[in-house]
PDB file of C-alpha atoms in Angstrom:
ATOM      1  CA  SER A  17       0.043  -0.040  -0.026  1.00  0.00           C
ATOM      2  CA  GLY A  18       0.802   3.736  -0.299  1.00  0.00           C
ATOM      3  CA  SER A  19       0.634   7.167   1.664  1.00  0.00           C
ATOM      4  CA  THR A  20       0.855  10.635   0.754  1.00  0.00           C
ATOM      5  CA  GLY A  21       3.024  12.732   2.203  1.00  0.00           C
ATOM      6  CA  THR A  22       2.420  16.658   2.782  1.00  0.00           C
ATOM      7  CA  PHE A  23       4.859  18.923   5.082  1.00  0.00           C
ATOM      8  CA  VAL A  24       5.628  22.672   5.893  1.00  0.00           C
ATOM      9  CA  LEU A  25       9.367  23.866   7.268  1.00  0.00           C
ATOM     10  CA  VAL A  26       8.896  27.119   9.184  1.00  0.00           C
ATOM     11  CA  GLU A  27      11.366  29.831   9.453  1.00  0.00           C
ATOM     12  CA  ALA A  28      10.632  32.668  11.933  1.00  0.00           C
ATOM     13  CA  PRO A  29      11.814  36.487  11.337  1.00  0.00           C
ATOM     14  CA  THR A  30      15.277  37.079  11.784  1.00  0.00           C
ATOM     15  CA  SER A  31      17.287  40.430  12.077  1.00  0.00           C
ATOM     16  CA  SER A  32      19.452  38.611  10.027  1.00  0.00           C
ATOM     17  CA  SER A  33      20.604  40.732   6.585  1.00  0.00           C
ATOM     18  CA  SER A  34      21.059  37.509   4.564  1.00  0.00           C
ATOM     19  CA  SER A  35      17.426  36.059   5.061  1.00  0.00           C
ATOM     20  CA  SER A  36      14.605  36.898   2.728  1.00  0.00           C
ATOM     21  CA  THR A  37      11.871  38.038   5.691  1.00  0.00           C
ATOM     22  CA  ALA A  38      14.667  40.280   7.622  1.00  0.00           C
ATOM     23  CA  GLY A  39      13.454  42.538   9.566  1.00  0.00           C
ATOM     24  CA  SER A  40       9.618  42.375   7.629  1.00  0.00           C
ATOM     25  CA  GLY A  41       8.166  40.395  10.663  1.00  0.00           C
ATOM     26  CA  ARG A  42       6.837  37.555   8.066  1.00  0.00           C
ATOM     27  CA  TRP A  43       7.619  33.917   8.806  1.00  0.00           C
ATOM     28  CA  ARG A  44       8.974  31.792   5.596  1.00  0.00           C
ATOM     29  CA  LEU A  45       7.176  28.639   4.258  1.00  0.00           C
ATOM     30  CA  ARG A  46       8.822  25.633   2.915  1.00  0.00           C
ATOM     31  CA  VAL A  47       6.194  23.434   1.362  1.00  0.00           C
ATOM     32  CA  GLY A  48       6.673  19.676   0.143  1.00  0.00           C
ATOM     33  CA  ASN A  49       3.778  17.726  -1.170  1.00  0.00           C
ATOM     34  CA  ILE A  50       3.890  14.353  -2.269  1.00  0.00           C
ATOM     35  CA  GLY A  51       0.280  12.922  -3.016  1.00  0.00           C
ATOM     36  CA  ASP A  52      -3.259  14.222  -2.959  1.00  0.00           C
ATOM     37  CA  SER A  53      -3.074  15.818   0.696  1.00  0.00           C
ATOM     38  CA  ARG A  54      -2.794  19.518   0.812  1.00  0.00           C
ATOM     39  CA  VAL A  55      -1.588  22.423   2.911  1.00  0.00           C
ATOM     40  CA  LEU A  56      -3.595  25.425   3.472  1.00  0.00           C
ATOM     41  CA  LEU A  57      -2.752  28.952   4.570  1.00  0.00           C
ATOM     42  CA  GLY A  58      -5.626  30.645   6.774  1.00  0.00           C
ATOM     43  CA  CYS A  59      -5.792  34.369   8.265  1.00  0.00           C
ATOM     44  CA  THR A  60      -7.617  34.883  11.738  1.00  0.00           C
ATOM     45  CA  ASP A  61     -10.459  36.948  10.033  1.00  0.00           C
ATOM     46  CA  GLY A  62     -11.268  33.455   8.393  1.00  0.00           C
ATOM     47  CA  THR A  63     -10.161  34.024   4.872  1.00  0.00           C
ATOM     48  CA  MET A  64      -7.872  31.580   3.119  1.00  0.00           C
ATOM     49  CA  VAL A  65      -4.406  33.101   1.542  1.00  0.00           C
ATOM     50  CA  GLN A  66      -4.841  32.258  -2.203  1.00  0.00           C
ATOM     51  CA  GLY A  67      -2.149  29.896  -3.153  1.00  0.00           C
ATOM     52  CA  PRO A  68      -1.110  28.582  -6.826  1.00  0.00           C
ATOM     53  CA  GLY A  69      -2.785  24.971  -6.026  1.00  0.00           C
ATOM     54  CA  THR A  70      -5.682  22.929  -6.054  1.00  0.00           C
ATOM     55  CA  ASP A  71      -8.709  25.012  -5.257  1.00  0.00           C
ATOM     56  CA  GLY A  72      -6.445  28.074  -3.570  1.00  0.00           C
ATOM     57  CA  ALA A  73      -4.293  25.739  -1.729  1.00  0.00           C
ATOM     58  CA  LEU A  74      -0.214  26.235  -1.379  1.00  0.00           C
ATOM     59  CA  THR A  75      -0.090  22.882  -2.654  1.00  0.00           C
ATOM     60  CA  THR A  76      -1.009  21.124  -6.257  1.00  0.00           C
ATOM     61  CA  ASP A  77      -2.661  17.561  -5.847  1.00  0.00           C
ATOM     62  CA  HIS A  78      -0.761  14.991  -7.796  1.00  0.00           C
ATOM     63  CA  LYS A  79      -3.229  13.440 -10.012  1.00  0.00           C
ATOM     64  CA  PRO A  80      -3.059  11.091 -12.879  1.00  0.00           C
ATOM     65  CA  GLY A  81      -4.517  13.411 -15.162  1.00  0.00           C
ATOM     66  CA  ASN A  82      -2.223  16.292 -14.914  1.00  0.00           C
ATOM     67  CA  THR A  83      -0.205  16.874 -18.012  1.00  0.00           C
ATOM     68  CA  HIS A  84       3.231  16.363 -16.329  1.00  0.00           C
ATOM     69  CA  GLU A  85       1.945  13.573 -14.202  1.00  0.00           C
ATOM     70  CA  ARG A  86       0.335  11.998 -17.234  1.00  0.00           C
ATOM     71  CA  GLU A  87       3.513  12.212 -19.140  1.00  0.00           C
ATOM     72  CA  ARG A  88       5.828  10.365 -16.818  1.00  0.00           C
ATOM     73  CA  ILE A  89       3.461   7.682 -16.105  1.00  0.00           C
ATOM     74  CA  GLU A  90       2.922   6.708 -19.861  1.00  0.00           C
ATOM     75  CA  ARG A  91       6.806   6.884 -20.338  1.00  0.00           C
ATOM     76  CA  ALA A  92       7.389   4.866 -17.306  1.00  0.00           C
ATOM     77  CA  GLY A  93       4.995   2.069 -19.345  1.00  0.00           C
ATOM     78  CA  CYS A  94       1.757   2.485 -17.397  1.00  0.00           C
ATOM     79  CA  ARG A  95      -1.384   3.463 -18.869  1.00  0.00           C
ATOM     80  CA  LEU A  96      -4.413   6.010 -17.589  1.00  0.00           C
ATOM     81  CA  GLU A  97      -8.213   4.837 -17.320  1.00  0.00           C
ATOM     82  CA  ARG A  98     -10.926   6.588 -16.286  1.00  0.00           C
ATOM     83  CA  CYS A  99     -12.892   4.778 -13.963  1.00  0.00           C
ATOM     84  CA  ALA A 100     -15.882   4.790 -12.333  1.00  0.00           C
ATOM     85  CA  GLY A 101     -17.166   8.482 -11.156  1.00  0.00           C
ATOM     86  CA  GLY A 102     -14.975   9.936 -13.919  1.00  0.00           C
ATOM     87  CA  VAL A 103     -11.709   9.249 -11.625  1.00  0.00           C
ATOM     88  CA  MET A 104      -8.164   8.736 -13.862  1.00  0.00           C
ATOM     89  CA  ARG A 105      -6.316   5.937 -11.948  1.00  0.00           C
ATOM     90  CA  VAL A 106      -3.209   4.543 -12.995  1.00  0.00           C
ATOM     91  CA  ASN A 107      -3.404   1.187 -14.641  1.00  0.00           C
ATOM     92  CA  ALA A 108      -7.074   1.364 -13.566  1.00  0.00           C
ATOM     93  CA  ASP A 109      -6.185   1.118  -9.651  1.00  0.00           C
ATOM     94  CA  LEU A 110      -4.167   4.052  -8.059  1.00  0.00           C
ATOM     95  CA  ALA A 111      -6.177   7.586  -8.192  1.00  0.00           C
ATOM     96  CA  LEU A 112      -2.581   9.726  -7.477  1.00  0.00           C
ATOM     97  CA  SER A 113       0.608   9.873  -8.988  1.00  0.00           C
ATOM     98  CA  ARG A 114       3.053  10.381  -6.015  1.00  0.00           C
ATOM     99  CA  ALA A 115       3.457   8.560  -2.887  1.00  0.00           C
ATOM    100  CA  PHE A 116       5.234   6.708  -0.711  1.00  0.00           C
ATOM    101  CA  GLY A 117       5.011   2.775  -1.390  1.00  0.00           C
ATOM    102  CA  ASP A 118       2.902   1.543  -3.791  1.00  0.00           C
ATOM    103  CA  ALA A 119       5.632  -0.463  -5.666  1.00  0.00           C
ATOM    104  CA  ARG A 120       3.606  -2.155  -7.864  1.00  0.00           C
ATOM    105  CA  PHE A 121       4.143   0.904 -10.213  1.00  0.00           C
ATOM    106  CA  LYS A 122       7.745   1.652  -9.368  1.00  0.00           C
ATOM    107  CA  GLN A 123       8.676  -1.591 -11.191  1.00  0.00           C
ATOM    108  CA  ALA A 124      10.671  -0.001 -14.564  1.00  0.00           C
ATOM    109  CA  THR A 125      14.163  -1.218 -13.418  1.00  0.00           C
ATOM    110  CA  SER A 126      15.954   1.137 -15.988  1.00  0.00           C
ATOM    111  CA  LEU A 127      14.118   4.206 -14.746  1.00  0.00           C
ATOM    112  CA  PRO A 128      15.790   5.926 -11.453  1.00  0.00           C
ATOM    113  CA  GLN A 129      12.975   7.079  -8.882  1.00  0.00           C
ATOM    114  CA  GLU A 130      12.130   9.883  -9.953  1.00  0.00           C
ATOM    115  CA  SER A 131      10.900   8.869 -12.973  1.00  0.00           C
ATOM    116  CA  GLN A 132       8.901   5.986 -11.729  1.00  0.00           C
ATOM    117  CA  ALA A 133       4.950   5.367 -13.042  1.00  0.00           C
ATOM    118  CA  VAL A 134       4.305   6.425  -9.541  1.00  0.00           C
ATOM    119  CA  CYS A 135       7.179   8.613  -8.006  1.00  0.00           C
ATOM    120  CA  ALA A 136       7.745  10.060  -4.259  1.00  0.00           C
ATOM    121  CA  SER A 137       9.466  12.921  -5.401  1.00  0.00           C
ATOM    122  CA  PRO A 138       7.900  15.813  -3.824  1.00  0.00           C
ATOM    123  CA  ASP A 139       7.471  19.279  -5.242  1.00  0.00           C
ATOM    124  CA  PHE A 140       8.393  22.157  -3.100  1.00  0.00           C
ATOM    125  CA  THR A 141       7.366  25.859  -2.810  1.00  0.00           C
ATOM    126  CA  SER A 142       8.249  28.770  -0.949  1.00  0.00           C
ATOM    127  CA  PHE A 143       6.049  31.305   0.749  1.00  0.00           C
ATOM    128  CA  ASP A 144       5.832  34.235   3.279  1.00  0.00           C
ATOM    129  CA  CYS A 145       3.070  34.508   6.189  1.00  0.00           C
ATOM    130  CA  ASP A 146       2.117  36.918   8.496  1.00  0.00           C
ATOM    131  CA  PRO A 147       2.446  36.083  12.733  1.00  0.00           C
ATOM    132  CA  THR A 148      -1.171  35.243  12.837  1.00  0.00           C
ATOM    133  CA  ASP A 149      -1.625  33.452   9.760  1.00  0.00           C
ATOM    134  CA  PHE A 150      -2.259  29.754  10.249  1.00  0.00           C
ATOM    135  CA  LEU A 151      -1.070  26.568   8.651  1.00  0.00           C
ATOM    136  CA  ILE A 152      -3.480  23.876   7.903  1.00  0.00           C
ATOM    137  CA  LEU A 153      -2.528  20.450   6.654  1.00  0.00           C
ATOM    138  CA  VAL A 154      -5.785  18.149   5.452  1.00  0.00           C
ATOM    139  CA  CYS A 155      -5.745  14.841   3.942  1.00  0.00           C
ATOM    140  CA  ASP A 156      -7.872  13.618   0.886  1.00  0.00           C
ATOM    141  CA  GLY A 157     -10.391  12.818   3.426  1.00  0.00           C
ATOM    142  CA  ILE A 158     -11.067  15.866   3.605  1.00  0.00           C
ATOM    143  CA  SER A 159      -9.935  17.792   0.401  1.00  0.00           C
ATOM    144  CA  GLU A 160     -11.878  15.307  -2.212  1.00  0.00           C
ATOM    145  CA  SER A 161     -15.102  15.239   0.127  1.00  0.00           C
ATOM    146  CA  ASN A 162     -17.619  18.137  -0.278  1.00  0.00           C
ATOM    147  CA  PHE A 163     -15.574  20.633   1.991  1.00  0.00           C
ATOM    148  CA  PRO A 164     -14.226  23.519   0.144  1.00  0.00           C
ATOM    149  CA  ASN A 165     -10.425  24.735   0.851  1.00  0.00           C
ATOM    150  CA  ARG A 166     -11.820  27.954   2.087  1.00  0.00           C
ATOM    151  CA  GLU A 167     -14.721  26.309   4.486  1.00  0.00           C
ATOM    152  CA  VAL A 168     -12.448  24.651   5.917  1.00  0.00           C
ATOM    153  CA  VAL A 169      -9.917  27.368   6.820  1.00  0.00           C
ATOM    154  CA  GLN A 170     -13.048  29.467   7.876  1.00  0.00           C
ATOM    155  CA  LEU A 171     -14.283  26.520  10.049  1.00  0.00           C
ATOM    156  CA  THR A 172     -10.702  26.148  11.602  1.00  0.00           C
ATOM    157  CA  ALA A 173     -10.433  29.988  12.076  1.00  0.00           C
ATOM    158  CA  GLN A 174     -14.099  30.012  13.940  1.00  0.00           C
ATOM    159  CA  ARG A 175     -12.979  26.703  16.331  1.00  0.00           C
ATOM    160  CA  LEU A 176      -9.141  28.806  16.936  1.00  0.00           C
ATOM    161  CA  GLU A 177     -11.308  32.043  18.177  1.00  0.00           C
ATOM    162  CA  ALA A 178     -13.422  29.950  20.050  1.00  0.00           C
ATOM    163  CA  ALA A 179     -10.916  28.176  21.822  1.00  0.00           C
ATOM    164  CA  GLY A 180      -9.233  31.807  22.309  1.00  0.00           C
ATOM    165  CA  GLU A 181      -6.188  30.820  20.452  1.00  0.00           C
ATOM    166  CA  ILE A 182      -6.997  33.776  17.679  1.00  0.00           C
ATOM    167  CA  ARG A 183      -5.771  37.347  19.456  1.00  0.00           C
ATOM    168  CA  ASP A 184      -5.719  40.761  17.756  1.00  0.00           C
ATOM    169  CA  PRO A 185      -2.092  41.173  17.307  1.00  0.00           C
TER     170      PRO A 185
END
């Protein structure tokens, strides 16, 4: 079996002139993603910071139908098939194109790991955020249900405020 991975490295603002966030009071985020989990960035007022990824997330889901992913899958000798519900799957089986495990999709011995039909190579992106912003890491059980990213952020902000975790700066 396999699993996805989503992670964020957080760098606090420093006074060092070598830091891109120096003196700005902004935090630096290094976001990594393998699979279809997502990283969301929320504001205390319940709005979501618009990212370049899936449904405004900071990350993009690794799905077999994505052009770059599809090309790698086909070069590795696997096929894509649209299955029940219109979901694209690798060899009519796996509905994502990057994951840990899933060794049956990593059998092309002539190819390096990152070129296998399903690979575990993460995408990395960087962002700056305010000290009052908050991160949410969600799995596909949230992101692929009827719970849009913006509603997840709004609900989280409401719960953080009710718990006294959100205060005026």
